[in-house]
Amino acid sequence: AQSVTQLDSQVPVFEEAPVELRCNYSSSVSVYLFWYVQYPNQGLQLLLKYLSGSTLVKGINGFEAEFNKSQTSFHLRKPSVHISDTAEYFCAVRGNTGGFKTIFGAGTRLFVKA
Amino acid sequence: ETGVTQTPRHLVMGMTNKKSLKCEQHLGHNAMYWYKQSAKKPLELMFVYNFKEQTENNSVPSRFSPECPNSSHLFLHLHTLQPEDSALYLCASSQEAGGSYNEQFFGPGTRLTVL
């Protein structure tokens, strides 16, 4: 079955510092990858998605992610974070193993400090 | 209203109560989902409806009963719940459930507390 591992449960970082949130997935022939963000007391909002083509994907709020097929990774990055980026971030994968189900990772809590 | 809406946003209920959660999507989608989000646990898919038909039930206890009267509305009927059922219940929708690419749009959730 498809699986997603978010390697860090919490990432504290100072404002204006760069950040990387790590995501690895189990291999599948075809795979679609997503990052969602969840602000306090809200639902999940799509940040960015990889479907095909360029491996570097740009999303909203200055985030980007790189699809690395050989390492089965899809890490999320931002060069300079703001206090308002404090939220929970979820990596998700949709692959053709098991009938194209979307599997979510456990989430990474990004905490931006002043 | 736009996107996916959920009511109520907060619900406190006793173990003997019966209540319902409502979800409505205004996106013209054909698939709708219920997820349970508990603290420090991955998002758990509960039910999937595709064109009003239930296509997935992930071994959810019978005290949770979904209903999908049309492609725009999804309900989750609750009865005889347990304290461990306290969680954020998220509704989502997508164009359809079985395709290769399927972006899901989420509602804000209902925070349920079972006393």
Tab-separated table of C-alpha atoms in Angstrom:
chain	number	residue	atom	x	y	z
A	1	ALA	CA	0.000	0.000	0.000
A	2	GLN	CA	1.041	3.576	-0.610
A	3	SER	CA	2.553	5.403	2.355
A	4	VAL	CA	3.844	8.860	3.214
A	5	THR	CA	6.421	9.713	5.855
A	6	GLN	CA	6.942	13.208	7.150
A	7	LEU	CA	10.241	12.985	8.904
A	8	ASP	CA	9.778	15.829	11.381
A	9	SER	CA	6.767	16.228	13.632
A	10	GLN	CA	7.799	19.761	14.633
A	11	VAL	CA	10.102	22.329	13.047
A	12	PRO	CA	10.880	25.493	15.013
A	13	VAL	CA	12.531	28.268	13.018
A	14	PHE	CA	13.224	31.971	13.410
A	15	GLU	CA	11.442	34.532	11.281
A	16	GLU	CA	13.168	35.266	7.937
A	17	ALA	CA	15.171	32.033	8.112
A	18	PRO	CA	14.855	29.369	5.402
A	19	VAL	CA	12.932	26.187	6.118
A	20	GLU	CA	12.626	22.715	4.635
A	21	LEU	CA	9.876	20.270	5.567
A	22	ARG	CA	10.685	16.725	4.530
A	23	CYS	CA	8.397	14.200	2.913
A	24	ASN	CA	9.146	10.714	1.590
A	25	TYR	CA	6.698	8.371	-0.055
A	26	SER	CA	6.642	4.735	-1.047
A	27	SER	CA	7.286	4.143	-4.690
A	28	SER	CA	4.555	3.795	-7.274
A	29	VAL	CA	4.584	3.682	-11.055
A	30	SER	CA	2.546	6.855	-11.351
A	31	VAL	CA	2.335	9.300	-8.486
A	32	TYR	CA	0.853	12.687	-7.819
A	33	LEU	CA	2.114	14.675	-4.866
A	34	PHE	CA	0.565	17.451	-2.802
A	35	TRP	CA	1.365	19.737	0.089
A	36	TYR	CA	-1.500	21.097	2.164
A	37	VAL	CA	-1.399	23.692	4.945
A	38	GLN	CA	-3.745	23.843	7.911
A	39	TYR	CA	-3.947	27.038	9.957
A	40	PRO	CA	-5.432	26.855	13.472
A	41	ASN	CA	-9.158	26.078	13.522
A	42	GLN	CA	-9.303	25.723	9.747
A	43	GLY	CA	-9.460	22.966	7.159
A	44	LEU	CA	-6.645	21.957	4.816
A	45	GLN	CA	-5.700	24.291	1.984
A	46	LEU	CA	-3.690	23.198	-1.054
A	47	LEU	CA	-0.227	24.806	-1.168
A	48	LEU	CA	1.110	23.144	-4.306
A	49	LYS	CA	0.957	19.973	-6.345
A	50	TYR	CA	3.148	17.889	-8.624
A	51	LEU	CA	1.388	16.113	-11.474
A	52	SER	CA	4.061	15.825	-14.163
A	53	GLY	CA	6.674	17.893	-15.970
A	54	SER	CA	9.118	20.140	-14.146
A	55	THR	CA	10.270	18.635	-10.885
A	56	LEU	CA	10.369	22.038	-9.176
A	57	VAL	CA	6.887	23.145	-8.270
A	58	LYS	CA	5.991	26.606	-7.037
A	59	GLY	CA	2.979	27.187	-4.834
A	60	ILE	CA	1.237	29.904	-2.911
A	61	ASN	CA	2.786	32.057	-0.173
A	62	GLY	CA	6.305	31.673	-1.577
A	63	PHE	CA	6.569	27.925	-1.007
A	64	GLU	CA	8.110	25.499	-3.476
A	65	ALA	CA	8.767	21.769	-3.540
A	66	GLU	CA	11.008	19.494	-5.527
A	67	PHE	CA	10.005	16.068	-6.748
A	68	ASN	CA	12.921	13.644	-6.575
A	69	LYS	CA	11.957	10.319	-8.100
A	70	SER	CA	15.199	8.501	-7.277
A	71	GLN	CA	14.931	9.417	-3.608
A	72	THR	CA	11.099	9.216	-3.566
A	73	SER	CA	10.978	12.588	-1.862
A	74	PHE	CA	8.931	15.752	-2.174
A	75	HIS	CA	10.410	18.233	0.278
A	76	LEU	CA	8.781	21.617	0.850
A	77	ARG	CA	10.932	24.730	1.067
A	78	LYS	CA	10.636	28.446	1.679
A	79	PRO	CA	13.669	30.764	1.578
A	80	SER	CA	12.374	33.179	4.232
A	81	VAL	CA	9.500	32.394	6.584
A	82	HIS	CA	7.082	34.747	8.305
A	83	ILE	CA	5.281	34.477	11.610
A	84	SER	CA	2.093	33.916	9.611
A	85	ASP	CA	3.534	30.673	8.186
A	86	THR	CA	3.065	29.028	11.581
A	87	ALA	CA	0.739	26.121	10.796
A	88	GLU	CA	0.533	22.370	10.253
A	89	TYR	CA	1.773	21.113	6.898
A	90	PHE	CA	0.644	17.845	5.343
A	91	CYS	CA	2.261	15.955	2.503
A	92	ALA	CA	-0.068	13.726	0.476
A	93	VAL	CA	0.452	11.225	-2.306
A	94	ARG	CA	-1.939	9.774	-4.821
A	95	GLY	CA	-0.595	6.787	-6.710
A	96	ASN	CA	-1.844	3.931	-8.807
A	97	THR	CA	-1.103	1.350	-6.119
A	98	GLY	CA	-4.398	0.367	-4.542
A	99	GLY	CA	-6.658	2.306	-6.859
A	100	PHE	CA	-5.566	5.940	-6.766
A	101	LYS	CA	-6.263	6.719	-3.140
A	102	THR	CA	-4.906	9.872	-1.531
A	103	ILE	CA	-2.740	9.104	1.473
A	104	PHE	CA	-1.767	11.858	3.917
A	105	GLY	CA	1.308	12.084	6.075
A	106	ALA	CA	1.101	12.662	9.816
A	107	GLY	CA	1.867	16.359	9.455
A	108	THR	CA	4.700	18.700	10.420
A	109	ARG	CA	4.067	21.566	12.778
A	110	LEU	CA	6.022	24.631	11.610
A	111	PHE	CA	6.513	27.138	14.408
A	112	VAL	CA	8.011	30.463	13.376
A	113	LYS	CA	9.535	32.484	16.196
A	114	ALA	CA	10.186	36.235	16.227
B	1	GLU	CA	-21.209	30.626	-0.140
B	2	THR	CA	-18.151	29.316	-1.905
B	3	GLY	CA	-16.011	26.209	-1.540
B	4	VAL	CA	-16.864	23.658	1.104
B	5	THR	CA	-18.851	24.631	4.181
B	6	GLN	CA	-19.437	22.661	7.363
B	7	THR	CA	-21.906	23.133	10.200
B	8	PRO	CA	-21.737	23.312	13.096
B	9	ARG	CA	-18.156	24.462	13.606
B	10	HIS	CA	-18.172	23.252	17.214
B	11	LEU	CA	-20.275	20.558	18.868
B	12	VAL	CA	-20.316	19.229	22.401
B	13	MET	CA	-22.435	16.161	23.020
B	14	GLY	CA	-23.008	13.524	25.651
B	15	MET	CA	-22.519	9.839	24.943
B	16	THR	CA	-26.275	9.231	24.716
B	17	ASN	CA	-27.030	12.126	22.361
B	18	LYS	CA	-27.817	11.963	18.658
B	19	LYS	CA	-26.474	14.718	16.460
B	20	SER	CA	-25.586	15.302	12.814
B	21	LEU	CA	-22.764	17.066	11.027
B	22	LYS	CA	-23.491	18.750	7.729
B	23	CYS	CA	-21.240	19.433	4.774
B	24	GLU	CA	-22.092	21.313	1.603
B	25	GLN	CA	-19.898	21.900	-1.432
B	26	HIS	CA	-20.489	24.666	-3.963
B	27	LEU	CA	-17.874	23.502	-6.473
B	28	GLY	CA	-19.927	21.233	-8.720
B	29	HIS	CA	-17.960	18.196	-7.585
B	30	ASN	CA	-19.167	14.615	-7.642
B	31	ALA	CA	-17.155	13.071	-4.815
B	32	MET	CA	-17.314	13.863	-1.110
B	33	TYR	CA	-15.319	12.583	1.831
B	34	TRP	CA	-15.378	12.463	5.625
B	35	TYR	CA	-12.065	12.514	7.485
B	36	LYS	CA	-11.304	12.308	11.199
B	37	GLN	CA	-8.377	14.341	12.510
B	38	SER	CA	-7.194	13.472	15.999
B	39	ALA	CA	-4.282	15.042	17.807
B	40	LYS	CA	-0.910	13.614	16.811
B	41	LYS	CA	-2.431	11.139	14.335
B	42	PRO	CA	-2.496	11.141	10.538
B	43	LEU	CA	-5.676	12.178	8.829
B	44	GLU	CA	-8.028	9.186	8.809
B	45	LEU	CA	-10.298	8.694	5.833
B	46	MET	CA	-13.708	7.509	7.033
B	47	PHE	CA	-16.097	7.471	4.078
B	48	VAL	CA	-16.083	8.257	0.372
B	49	TYR	CA	-19.091	8.994	-1.782
B	50	ASN	CA	-18.851	9.176	-5.569
B	51	PHE	CA	-21.931	10.311	-7.492
B	52	LYS	CA	-24.002	9.814	-4.290
B	53	GLU	CA	-22.911	6.185	-3.904
B	54	GLN	CA	-20.737	5.110	-0.988
B	55	THR	CA	-17.534	3.691	-2.421
B	56	GLU	CA	-15.453	3.418	0.705
B	57	ASN	CA	-15.996	2.727	4.396
B	58	ASN	CA	-12.712	2.368	6.250
B	59	SER	CA	-13.954	0.059	9.008
B	60	VAL	CA	-15.757	2.915	10.703
B	61	PRO	CA	-17.876	1.938	13.761
B	62	SER	CA	-21.608	1.876	13.144
B	63	ARG	CA	-22.171	4.721	15.612
B	64	PHE	CA	-21.106	6.914	12.669
B	65	SER	CA	-23.671	6.846	9.870
B	66	PRO	CA	-23.083	8.840	6.677
B	67	GLU	CA	-25.733	10.082	4.306
B	68	CYS	CA	-25.323	11.625	0.863
B	69	PRO	CA	-28.695	12.749	-0.528
B	70	ASN	CA	-27.099	14.482	-3.542
B	71	SER	CA	-23.648	15.351	-4.845
B	72	SER	CA	-23.620	18.676	-3.008
B	73	HIS	CA	-24.534	17.530	0.494
B	74	LEU	CA	-23.012	15.079	2.919
B	75	PHE	CA	-24.102	14.312	6.451
B	76	LEU	CA	-22.531	12.379	9.285
B	77	HIS	CA	-25.076	11.137	11.811
B	78	LEU	CA	-23.704	10.474	15.265
B	79	HIS	CA	-25.158	8.403	18.082
B	80	THR	CA	-23.871	6.728	21.216
B	81	LEU	CA	-20.401	8.153	20.731
B	82	GLN	CA	-17.422	7.565	22.977
B	83	PRO	CA	-15.014	10.151	24.412
B	84	GLU	CA	-12.286	8.868	22.066
B	85	ASP	CA	-14.441	10.014	19.148
B	86	SER	CA	-13.634	13.603	20.100
B	87	ALA	CA	-11.758	15.062	17.130
B	88	LEU	CA	-11.929	17.490	14.233
B	89	TYR	CA	-14.147	16.072	11.496
B	90	LEU	CA	-13.239	17.337	8.064
B	91	CYS	CA	-15.312	17.156	4.931
B	92	ALA	CA	-13.735	17.348	1.493
B	93	SER	CA	-14.862	17.198	-2.103
B	94	SER	CA	-13.237	16.522	-5.461
B	95	GLN	CA	-14.272	16.352	-9.076
B	96	GLU	CA	-14.680	12.600	-8.778
B	97	ALA	CA	-13.211	9.865	-6.608
B	98	GLY	CA	-11.550	7.345	-8.874
B	99	GLY	CA	-9.398	9.319	-11.280
B	100	SER	CA	-5.656	9.471	-11.438
B	101	TYR	CA	-5.429	13.121	-10.470
B	102	ASN	CA	-7.848	14.249	-7.819
B	103	GLU	CA	-7.340	17.454	-5.858
B	104	GLN	CA	-9.455	17.557	-2.747
B	105	PHE	CA	-10.957	20.744	-1.344
B	106	PHE	CA	-11.543	20.815	2.395
B	107	GLY	CA	-14.080	22.461	4.619
B	108	PRO	CA	-13.100	24.174	7.901
B	109	GLY	CA	-14.122	21.173	9.987
B	110	THR	CA	-16.396	20.515	12.952
B	111	ARG	CA	-14.659	20.305	16.330
B	112	LEU	CA	-16.508	17.548	18.194
B	113	THR	CA	-16.200	16.981	21.916
B	114	VAL	CA	-17.872	13.928	23.462
B	115	LEU	CA	-18.373	14.126	27.203
